mmCIF file of C-alpha atoms in Angstrom:
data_model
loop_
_atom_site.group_PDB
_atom_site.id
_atom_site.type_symbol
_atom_site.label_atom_id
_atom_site.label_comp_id
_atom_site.label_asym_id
_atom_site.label_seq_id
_atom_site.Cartn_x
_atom_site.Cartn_y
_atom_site.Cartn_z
ATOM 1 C CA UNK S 5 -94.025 -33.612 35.007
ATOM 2 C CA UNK S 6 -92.804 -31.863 31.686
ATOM 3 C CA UNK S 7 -94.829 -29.176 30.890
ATOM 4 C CA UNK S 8 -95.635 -26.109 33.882
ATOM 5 C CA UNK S 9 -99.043 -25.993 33.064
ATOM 6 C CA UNK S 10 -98.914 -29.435 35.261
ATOM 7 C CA UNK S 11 -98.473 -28.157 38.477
ATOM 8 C CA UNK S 12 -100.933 -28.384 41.633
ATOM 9 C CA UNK S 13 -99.435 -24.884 42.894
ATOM 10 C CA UNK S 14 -97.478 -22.445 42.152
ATOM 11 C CA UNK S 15 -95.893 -19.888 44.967
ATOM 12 C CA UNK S 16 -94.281 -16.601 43.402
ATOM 13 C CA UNK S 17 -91.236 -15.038 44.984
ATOM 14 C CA UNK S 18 -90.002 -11.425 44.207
ATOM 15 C CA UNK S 19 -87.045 -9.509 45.008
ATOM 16 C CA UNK S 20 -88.576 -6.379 45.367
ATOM 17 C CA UNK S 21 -84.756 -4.879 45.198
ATOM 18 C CA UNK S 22 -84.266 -5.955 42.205
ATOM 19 C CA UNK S 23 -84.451 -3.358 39.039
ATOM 20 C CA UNK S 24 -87.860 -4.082 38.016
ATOM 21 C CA UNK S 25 -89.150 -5.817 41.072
ATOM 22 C CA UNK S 26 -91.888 -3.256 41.076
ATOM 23 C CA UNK S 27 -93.724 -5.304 38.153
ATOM 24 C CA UNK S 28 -94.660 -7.675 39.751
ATOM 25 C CA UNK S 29 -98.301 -7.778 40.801
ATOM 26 C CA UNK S 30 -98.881 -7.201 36.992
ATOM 27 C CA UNK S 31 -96.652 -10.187 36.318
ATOM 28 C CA UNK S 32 -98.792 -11.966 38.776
ATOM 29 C CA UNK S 33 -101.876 -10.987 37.431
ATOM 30 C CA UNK S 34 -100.565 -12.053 33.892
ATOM 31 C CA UNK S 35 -99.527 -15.567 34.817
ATOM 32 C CA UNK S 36 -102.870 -16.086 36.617
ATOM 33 C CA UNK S 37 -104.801 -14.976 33.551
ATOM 34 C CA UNK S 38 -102.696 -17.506 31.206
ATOM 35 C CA UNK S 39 -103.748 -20.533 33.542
ATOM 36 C CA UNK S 40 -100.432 -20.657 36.374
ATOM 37 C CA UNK S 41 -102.377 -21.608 39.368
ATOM 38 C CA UNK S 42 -100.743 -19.185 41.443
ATOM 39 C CA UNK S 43 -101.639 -19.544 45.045
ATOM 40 C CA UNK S 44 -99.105 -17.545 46.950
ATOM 41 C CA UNK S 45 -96.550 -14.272 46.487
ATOM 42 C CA UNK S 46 -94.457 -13.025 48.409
ATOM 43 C CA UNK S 47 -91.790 -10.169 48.329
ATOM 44 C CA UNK S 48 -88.561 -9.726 50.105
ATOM 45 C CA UNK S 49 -86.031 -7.255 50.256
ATOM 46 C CA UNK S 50 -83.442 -9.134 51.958
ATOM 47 C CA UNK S 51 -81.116 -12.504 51.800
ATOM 48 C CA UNK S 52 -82.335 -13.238 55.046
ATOM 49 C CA UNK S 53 -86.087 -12.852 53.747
ATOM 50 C CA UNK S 54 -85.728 -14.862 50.899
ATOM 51 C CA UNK S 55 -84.016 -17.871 52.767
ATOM 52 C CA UNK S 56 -87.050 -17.859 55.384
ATOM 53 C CA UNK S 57 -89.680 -17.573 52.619
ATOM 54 C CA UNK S 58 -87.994 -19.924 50.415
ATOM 55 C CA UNK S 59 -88.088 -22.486 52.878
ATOM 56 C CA UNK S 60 -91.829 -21.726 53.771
ATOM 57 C CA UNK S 61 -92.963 -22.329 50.275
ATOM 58 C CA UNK S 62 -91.172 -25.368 49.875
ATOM 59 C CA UNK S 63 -92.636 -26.433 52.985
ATOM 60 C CA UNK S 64 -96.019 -25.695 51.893
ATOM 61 C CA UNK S 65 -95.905 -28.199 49.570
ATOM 62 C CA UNK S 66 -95.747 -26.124 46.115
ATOM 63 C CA UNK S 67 -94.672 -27.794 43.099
ATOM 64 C CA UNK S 68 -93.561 -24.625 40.883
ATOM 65 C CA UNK S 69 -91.501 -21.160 42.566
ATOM 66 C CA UNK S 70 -91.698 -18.769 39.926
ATOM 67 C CA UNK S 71 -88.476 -16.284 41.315
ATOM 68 C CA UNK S 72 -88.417 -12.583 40.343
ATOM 69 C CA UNK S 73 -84.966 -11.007 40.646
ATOM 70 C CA UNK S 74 -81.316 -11.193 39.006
ATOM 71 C CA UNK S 75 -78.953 -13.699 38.984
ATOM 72 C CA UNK S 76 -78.084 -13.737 42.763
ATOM 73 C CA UNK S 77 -81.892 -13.912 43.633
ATOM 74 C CA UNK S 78 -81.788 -16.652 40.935
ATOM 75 C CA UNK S 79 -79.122 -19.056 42.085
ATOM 76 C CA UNK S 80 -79.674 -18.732 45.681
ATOM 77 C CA UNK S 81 -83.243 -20.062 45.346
ATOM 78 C CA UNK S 82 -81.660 -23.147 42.965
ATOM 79 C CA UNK S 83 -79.470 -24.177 45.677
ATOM 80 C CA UNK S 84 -82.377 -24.175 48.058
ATOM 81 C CA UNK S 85 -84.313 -26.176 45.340
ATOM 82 C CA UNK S 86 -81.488 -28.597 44.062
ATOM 83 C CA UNK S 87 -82.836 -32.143 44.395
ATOM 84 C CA UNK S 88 -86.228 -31.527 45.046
ATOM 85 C CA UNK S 89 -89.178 -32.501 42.537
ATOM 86 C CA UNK S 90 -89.949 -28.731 42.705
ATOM 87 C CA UNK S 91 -89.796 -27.272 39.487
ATOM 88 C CA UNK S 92 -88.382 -23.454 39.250
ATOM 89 C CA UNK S 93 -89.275 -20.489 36.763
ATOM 90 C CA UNK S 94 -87.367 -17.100 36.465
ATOM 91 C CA UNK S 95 -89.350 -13.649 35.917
ATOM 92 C CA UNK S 96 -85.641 -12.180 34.839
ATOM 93 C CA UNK S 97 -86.119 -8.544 36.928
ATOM 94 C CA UNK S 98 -82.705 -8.094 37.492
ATOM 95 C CA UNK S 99 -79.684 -6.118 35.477
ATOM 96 C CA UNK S 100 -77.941 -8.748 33.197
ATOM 97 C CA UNK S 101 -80.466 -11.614 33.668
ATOM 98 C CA UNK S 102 -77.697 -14.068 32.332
ATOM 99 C CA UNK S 103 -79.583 -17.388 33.512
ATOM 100 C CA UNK S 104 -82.063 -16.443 31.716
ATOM 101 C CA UNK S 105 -80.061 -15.366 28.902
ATOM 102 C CA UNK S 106 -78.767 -19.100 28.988
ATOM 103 C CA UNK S 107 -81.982 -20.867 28.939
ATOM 104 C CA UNK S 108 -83.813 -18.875 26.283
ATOM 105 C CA UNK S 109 -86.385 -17.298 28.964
ATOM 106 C CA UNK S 110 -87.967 -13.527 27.498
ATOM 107 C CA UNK S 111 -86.462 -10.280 28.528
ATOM 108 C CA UNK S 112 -89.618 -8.793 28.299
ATOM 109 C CA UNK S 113 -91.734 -9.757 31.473
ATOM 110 C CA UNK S 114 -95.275 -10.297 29.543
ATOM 111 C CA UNK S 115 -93.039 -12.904 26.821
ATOM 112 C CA UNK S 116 -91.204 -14.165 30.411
ATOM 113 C CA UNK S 117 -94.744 -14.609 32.009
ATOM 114 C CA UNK S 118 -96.727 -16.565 29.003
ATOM 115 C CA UNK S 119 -93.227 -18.648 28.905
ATOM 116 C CA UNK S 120 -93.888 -19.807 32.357
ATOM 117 C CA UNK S 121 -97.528 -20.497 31.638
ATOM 118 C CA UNK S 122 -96.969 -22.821 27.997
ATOM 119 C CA UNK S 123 -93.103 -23.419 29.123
ATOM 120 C CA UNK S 124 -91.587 -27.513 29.073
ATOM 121 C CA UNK S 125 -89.489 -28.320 31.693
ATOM 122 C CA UNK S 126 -86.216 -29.054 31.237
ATOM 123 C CA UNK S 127 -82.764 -30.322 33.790
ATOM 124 C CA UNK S 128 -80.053 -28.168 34.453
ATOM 125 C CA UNK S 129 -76.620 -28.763 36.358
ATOM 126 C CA UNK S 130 -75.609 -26.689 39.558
ATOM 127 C CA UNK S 131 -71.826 -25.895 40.094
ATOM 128 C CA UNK S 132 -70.560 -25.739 43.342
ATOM 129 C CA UNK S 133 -67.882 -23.821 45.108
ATOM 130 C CA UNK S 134 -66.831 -25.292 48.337
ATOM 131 C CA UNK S 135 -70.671 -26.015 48.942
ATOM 132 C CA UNK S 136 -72.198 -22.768 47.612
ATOM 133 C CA UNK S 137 -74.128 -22.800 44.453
ATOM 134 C CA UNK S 138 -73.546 -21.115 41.418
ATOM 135 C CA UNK S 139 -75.431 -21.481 38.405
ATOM 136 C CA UNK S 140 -73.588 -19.332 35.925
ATOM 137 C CA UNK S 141 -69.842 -18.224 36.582
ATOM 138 C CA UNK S 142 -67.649 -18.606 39.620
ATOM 139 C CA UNK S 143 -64.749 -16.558 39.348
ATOM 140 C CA UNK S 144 -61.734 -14.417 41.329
ATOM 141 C CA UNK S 145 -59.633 -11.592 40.477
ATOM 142 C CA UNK S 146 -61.127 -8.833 38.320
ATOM 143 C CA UNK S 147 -64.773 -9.712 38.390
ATOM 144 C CA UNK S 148 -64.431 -9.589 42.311
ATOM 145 C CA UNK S 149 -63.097 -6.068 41.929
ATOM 146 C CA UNK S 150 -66.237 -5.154 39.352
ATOM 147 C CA UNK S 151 -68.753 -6.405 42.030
ATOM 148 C CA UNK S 152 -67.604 -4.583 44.553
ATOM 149 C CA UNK S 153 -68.109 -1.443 42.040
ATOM 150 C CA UNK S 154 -71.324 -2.176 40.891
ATOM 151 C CA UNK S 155 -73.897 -0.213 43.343
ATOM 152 C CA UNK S 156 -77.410 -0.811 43.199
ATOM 153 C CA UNK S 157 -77.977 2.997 42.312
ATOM 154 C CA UNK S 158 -75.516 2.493 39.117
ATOM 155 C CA UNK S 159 -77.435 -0.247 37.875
ATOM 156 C CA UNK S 160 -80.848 0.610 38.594
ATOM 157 C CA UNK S 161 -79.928 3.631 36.374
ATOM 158 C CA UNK S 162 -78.213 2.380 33.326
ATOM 159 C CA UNK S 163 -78.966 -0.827 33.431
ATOM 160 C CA UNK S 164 -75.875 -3.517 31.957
ATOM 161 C CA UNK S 165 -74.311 -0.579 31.050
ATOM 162 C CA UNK S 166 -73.215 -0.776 34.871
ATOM 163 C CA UNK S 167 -71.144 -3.992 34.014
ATOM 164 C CA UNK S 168 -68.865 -1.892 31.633
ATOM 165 C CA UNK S 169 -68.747 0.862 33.718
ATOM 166 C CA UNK S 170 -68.094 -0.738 37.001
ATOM 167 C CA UNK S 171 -65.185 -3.111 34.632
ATOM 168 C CA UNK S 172 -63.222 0.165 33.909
ATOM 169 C CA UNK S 173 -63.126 1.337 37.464
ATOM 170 C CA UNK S 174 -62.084 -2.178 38.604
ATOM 171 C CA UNK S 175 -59.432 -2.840 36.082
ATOM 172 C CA UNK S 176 -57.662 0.824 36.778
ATOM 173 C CA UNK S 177 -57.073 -0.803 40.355
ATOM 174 C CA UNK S 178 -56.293 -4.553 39.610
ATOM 175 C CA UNK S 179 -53.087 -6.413 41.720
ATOM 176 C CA UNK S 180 -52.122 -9.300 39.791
ATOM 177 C CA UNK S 181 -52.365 -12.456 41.635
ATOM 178 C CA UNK S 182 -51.197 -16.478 41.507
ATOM 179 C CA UNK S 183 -53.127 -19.337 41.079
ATOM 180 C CA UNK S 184 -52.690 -23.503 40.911
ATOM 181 C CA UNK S 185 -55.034 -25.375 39.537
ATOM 182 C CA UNK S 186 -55.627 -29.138 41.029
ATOM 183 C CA UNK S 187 -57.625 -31.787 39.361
ATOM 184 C CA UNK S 188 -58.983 -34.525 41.315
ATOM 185 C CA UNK S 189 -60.363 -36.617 38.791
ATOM 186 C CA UNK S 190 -56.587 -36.730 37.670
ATOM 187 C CA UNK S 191 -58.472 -35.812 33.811
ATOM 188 C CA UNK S 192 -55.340 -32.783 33.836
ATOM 189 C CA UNK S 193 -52.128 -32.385 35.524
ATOM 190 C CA UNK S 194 -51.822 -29.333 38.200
ATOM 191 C CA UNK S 195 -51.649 -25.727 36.774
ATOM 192 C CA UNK S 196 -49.393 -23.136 38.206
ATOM 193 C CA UNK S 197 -49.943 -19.790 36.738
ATOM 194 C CA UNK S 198 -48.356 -16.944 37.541
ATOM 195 C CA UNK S 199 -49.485 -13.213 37.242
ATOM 196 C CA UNK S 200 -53.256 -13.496 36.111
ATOM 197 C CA UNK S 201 -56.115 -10.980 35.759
ATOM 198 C CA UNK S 202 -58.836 -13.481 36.377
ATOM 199 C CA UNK S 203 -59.637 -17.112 36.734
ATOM 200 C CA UNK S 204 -63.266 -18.381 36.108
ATOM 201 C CA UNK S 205 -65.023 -21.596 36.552
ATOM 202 C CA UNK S 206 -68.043 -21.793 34.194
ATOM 203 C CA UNK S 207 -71.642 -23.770 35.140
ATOM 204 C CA UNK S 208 -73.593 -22.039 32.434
ATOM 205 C CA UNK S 209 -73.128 -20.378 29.097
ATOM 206 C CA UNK S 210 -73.228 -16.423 29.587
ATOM 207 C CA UNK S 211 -72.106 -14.404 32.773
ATOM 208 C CA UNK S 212 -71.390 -10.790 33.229
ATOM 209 C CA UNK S 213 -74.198 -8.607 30.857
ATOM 210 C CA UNK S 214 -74.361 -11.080 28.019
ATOM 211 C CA UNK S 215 -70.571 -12.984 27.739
ATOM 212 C CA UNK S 216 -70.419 -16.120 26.982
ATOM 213 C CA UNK S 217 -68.444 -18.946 28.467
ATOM 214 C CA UNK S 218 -66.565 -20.627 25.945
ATOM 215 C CA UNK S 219 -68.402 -21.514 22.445
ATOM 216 C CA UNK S 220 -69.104 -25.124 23.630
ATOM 217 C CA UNK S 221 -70.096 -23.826 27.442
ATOM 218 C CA UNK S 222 -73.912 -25.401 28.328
ATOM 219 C CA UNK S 223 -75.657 -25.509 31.462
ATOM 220 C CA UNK S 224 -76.481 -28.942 31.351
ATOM 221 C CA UNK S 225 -73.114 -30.782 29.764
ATOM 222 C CA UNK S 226 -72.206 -32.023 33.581
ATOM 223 C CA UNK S 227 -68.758 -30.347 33.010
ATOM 224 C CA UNK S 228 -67.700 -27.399 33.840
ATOM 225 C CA UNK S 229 -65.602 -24.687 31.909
ATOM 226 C CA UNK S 230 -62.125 -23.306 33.196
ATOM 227 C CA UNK S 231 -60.006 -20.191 32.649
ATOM 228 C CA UNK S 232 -57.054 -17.996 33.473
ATOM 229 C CA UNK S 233 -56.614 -14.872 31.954
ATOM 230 C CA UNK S 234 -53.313 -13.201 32.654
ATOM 231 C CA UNK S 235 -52.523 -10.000 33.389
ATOM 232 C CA UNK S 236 -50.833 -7.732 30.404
ATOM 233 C CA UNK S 237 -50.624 -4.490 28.686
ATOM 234 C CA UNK S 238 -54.105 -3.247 28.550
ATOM 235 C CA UNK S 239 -54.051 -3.292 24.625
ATOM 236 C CA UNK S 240 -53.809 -7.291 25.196
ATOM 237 C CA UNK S 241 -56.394 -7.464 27.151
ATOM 238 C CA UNK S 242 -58.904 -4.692 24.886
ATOM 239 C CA UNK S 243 -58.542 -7.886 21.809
ATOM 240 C CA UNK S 244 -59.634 -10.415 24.569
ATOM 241 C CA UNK S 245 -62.097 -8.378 25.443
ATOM 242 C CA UNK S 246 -63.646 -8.135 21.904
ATOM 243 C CA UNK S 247 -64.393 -12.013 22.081
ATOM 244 C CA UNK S 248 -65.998 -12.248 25.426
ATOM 245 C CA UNK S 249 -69.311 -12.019 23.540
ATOM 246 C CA UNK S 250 -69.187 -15.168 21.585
ATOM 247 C CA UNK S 251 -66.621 -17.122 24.181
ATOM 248 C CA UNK S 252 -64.089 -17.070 21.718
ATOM 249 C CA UNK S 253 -61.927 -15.260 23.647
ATOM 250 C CA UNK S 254 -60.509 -18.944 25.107
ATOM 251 C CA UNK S 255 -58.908 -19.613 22.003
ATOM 252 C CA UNK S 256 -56.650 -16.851 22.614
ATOM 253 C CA UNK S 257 -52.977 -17.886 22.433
ATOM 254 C CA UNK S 258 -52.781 -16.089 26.394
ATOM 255 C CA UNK S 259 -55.660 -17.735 27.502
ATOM 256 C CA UNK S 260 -55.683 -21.033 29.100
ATOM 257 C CA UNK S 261 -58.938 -23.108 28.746
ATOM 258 C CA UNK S 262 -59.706 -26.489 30.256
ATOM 259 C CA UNK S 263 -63.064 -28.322 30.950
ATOM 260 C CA UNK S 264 -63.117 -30.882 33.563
ATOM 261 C CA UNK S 265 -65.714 -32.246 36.389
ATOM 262 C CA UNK S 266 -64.187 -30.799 39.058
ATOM 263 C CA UNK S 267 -61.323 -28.617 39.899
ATOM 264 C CA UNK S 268 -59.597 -26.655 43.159
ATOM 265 C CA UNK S 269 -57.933 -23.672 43.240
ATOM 266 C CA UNK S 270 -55.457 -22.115 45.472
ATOM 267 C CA UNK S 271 -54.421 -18.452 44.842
ATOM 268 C CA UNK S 272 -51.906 -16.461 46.314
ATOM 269 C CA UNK S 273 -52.878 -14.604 48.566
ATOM 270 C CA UNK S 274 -56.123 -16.243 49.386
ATOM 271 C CA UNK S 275 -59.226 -14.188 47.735
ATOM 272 C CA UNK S 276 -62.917 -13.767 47.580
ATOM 273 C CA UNK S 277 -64.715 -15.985 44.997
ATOM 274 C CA UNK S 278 -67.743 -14.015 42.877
ATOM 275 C CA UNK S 279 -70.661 -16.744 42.691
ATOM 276 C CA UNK S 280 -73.444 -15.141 39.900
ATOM 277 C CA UNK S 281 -72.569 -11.597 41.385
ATOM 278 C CA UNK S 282 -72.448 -12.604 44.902
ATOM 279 C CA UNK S 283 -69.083 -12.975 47.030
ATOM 280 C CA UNK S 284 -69.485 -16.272 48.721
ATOM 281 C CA UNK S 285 -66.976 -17.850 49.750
ATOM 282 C CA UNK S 286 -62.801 -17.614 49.943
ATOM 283 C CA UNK S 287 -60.044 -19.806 48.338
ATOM 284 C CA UNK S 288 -58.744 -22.187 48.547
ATOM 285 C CA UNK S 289 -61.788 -23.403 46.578
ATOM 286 C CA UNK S 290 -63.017 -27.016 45.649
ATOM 287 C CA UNK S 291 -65.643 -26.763 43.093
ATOM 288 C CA UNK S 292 -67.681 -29.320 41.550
ATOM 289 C CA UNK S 293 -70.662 -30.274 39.305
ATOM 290 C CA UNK S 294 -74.153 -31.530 40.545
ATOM 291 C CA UNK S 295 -75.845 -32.906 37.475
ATOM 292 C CA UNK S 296 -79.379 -32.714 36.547
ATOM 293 C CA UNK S 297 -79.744 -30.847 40.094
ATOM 294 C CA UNK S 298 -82.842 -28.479 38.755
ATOM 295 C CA UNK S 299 -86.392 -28.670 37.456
ATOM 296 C CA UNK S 300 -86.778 -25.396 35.202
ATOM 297 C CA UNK S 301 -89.327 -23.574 33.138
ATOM 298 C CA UNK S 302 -87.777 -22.740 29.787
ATOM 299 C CA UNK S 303 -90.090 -21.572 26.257
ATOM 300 C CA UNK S 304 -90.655 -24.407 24.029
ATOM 301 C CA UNK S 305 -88.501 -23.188 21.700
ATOM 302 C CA UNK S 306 -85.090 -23.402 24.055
ATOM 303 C CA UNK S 307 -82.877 -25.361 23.070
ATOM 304 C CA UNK S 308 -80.201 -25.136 26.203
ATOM 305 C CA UNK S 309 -81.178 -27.983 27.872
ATOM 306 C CA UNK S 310 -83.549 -30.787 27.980
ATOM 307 C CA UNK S 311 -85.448 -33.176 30.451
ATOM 308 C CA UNK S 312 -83.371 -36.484 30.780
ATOM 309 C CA UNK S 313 -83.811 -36.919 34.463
ATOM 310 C CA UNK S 314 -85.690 -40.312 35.597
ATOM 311 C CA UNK S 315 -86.959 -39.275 38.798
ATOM 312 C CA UNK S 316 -86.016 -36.449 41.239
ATOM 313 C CA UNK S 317 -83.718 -33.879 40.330
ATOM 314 C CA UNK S 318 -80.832 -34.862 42.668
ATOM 315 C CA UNK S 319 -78.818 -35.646 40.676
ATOM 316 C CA UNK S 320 -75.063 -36.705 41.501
ATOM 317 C CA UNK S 321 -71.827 -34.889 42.524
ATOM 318 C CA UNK S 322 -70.134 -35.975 39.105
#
């Protein structure tokens, strides 16, 4: 199946939490009118809601889940979907909507809506840290610190502006921390670093409001993009901060930059690891790529990714 239009039945999901969950019995309303043969919505307003309804759908026997939410809505529905023949669309309802910054999808819910109704349907790659999924950044350090700031009051009121916001408050009370990096593909040698800011582990392209990755960075390239930023004087770290928008901050002589199929990482001490806005698990932390591990919606004209998988989408660890 490679166009959405082909499905026997579609089952929407919202997070009603999210910042414009509220839209969505006109978003229904508009997919049904451009030809999605919606059958089923539900909301939810907890994890716990959307595991149990997730699970019914697929049951059910529906072919398309169009989610509603942000990024954390987002990935935790791909990891229940990864390897299935069910194919997924995103209504992006949430603050910085990076996934579907990635893959092309509409802000704007109507343009989101018709892209789900005329969309192709491309494969996408799922990282993996120590078993959780992640489909944009993985990361420790800072961005833990900016999570933990970011209240669902802050951004439901100004929107990404949260992200820079919440980054301010977190970097005023940043510890620096070590890290080693191990390769098990033996494709690098093992990283020690010493006194960092962050580390990140890249599935996607954009993260965090809009940054990008690295300039190469693609959700489905079956590799995943490393790096360590150290900690510094803060005037240091205001020029990295300038590139974040087009990735070229990894090309900065301070930060290192490595792409590889999988990697672990120890830090010291152990901390909490951010998956797409979420804190998930704890290093030590094996992550990994599953390729082609998605079925998604994306507008004709996207160019992110493509369909090259010959049968289901479970694709292998790589």
């Amino acid at each position: 199946m490679k166009l959405a239009r082909e499905a026997r039945s579609a089952a929407v999901v919202i997070n009603a939490g999210s910042r414009r969950g509220a839209a969505h019995e006109l978003a229904v309303d508009t997919m049904r009118k451009a030809g999605v043969p919606v059958s089923a919505v539900h909301c939810v307003l907890s994890g716990a809601d959307l595991a149990v309804t997730l699970d019914r759908v697929i049951a059910d026997g529906h072919d398309l889940v169009v989610i509603g939410g942000g990024d954390g809505t987002v990935t935790f529905a791909a990891g229940r979907l990864a390897g299935s023949n069910v194919m997924l669309a995103v209504l992006p309802m949430g603050t910085a909507n990076d996934f579907a910054r990635t893959l092309e999808i509409p802000h704007e819910l109507g343009a989101a809506c018709a892209a789900v109704a005329d969309g192709k349907v491309v494969d996408i790659d799922l990282g993996r840290a120590n078993g959780e999924p992640f489909l944009n950044v993985a990361s420790v350090g800072l961005s833990v610190a900016v999570t933990k700031a970011l209240s669902p009051r802050l951004k439901r009121y100004i929107g990404p502006l949260a992200y820079s916001v919440a980054t301010l408050r977190a970097y005023a009370r940043h510890k620096s921390f070590r890290a080693r990096l191990e390769f098990p593909d033996g494709d690098h040698e093992a990283l020690g670093l010493d006194e960092l800011l962050q580390v990140a582990v890249g599935n996607g392209r954009h993260y965090g409001g809009g940054n990008t990755v690295s300039p190469t960075a693609g959700i489905d390239d079956h590799i995943l993009d490393i790096y360590a930023i150290p900690a510094g004087p803060l005037r240091e770290h205001v020029n990295i901060a300038r590139l974040l928008k087009d990735g070229s901050f990894v090309e900065h002589e301070r930060v290192r930059h490595l792409t590889s199929r999988s990697v672990r990482l120890v830090t010291e001490p152990p901390l909490p690891v951010n998956l797409d806005g979420e804190i998930a698990t704890h290093t030590p932390t094996d992550f990994t790529v599953q390729r082609n591990a998605i079925h998604v919606v994306v507008p004709q004209s996207s160019t992110a990714a493509v369909f090259d998988a010959p049968g289901p989408a479970a694709g292998p660890l790589i």
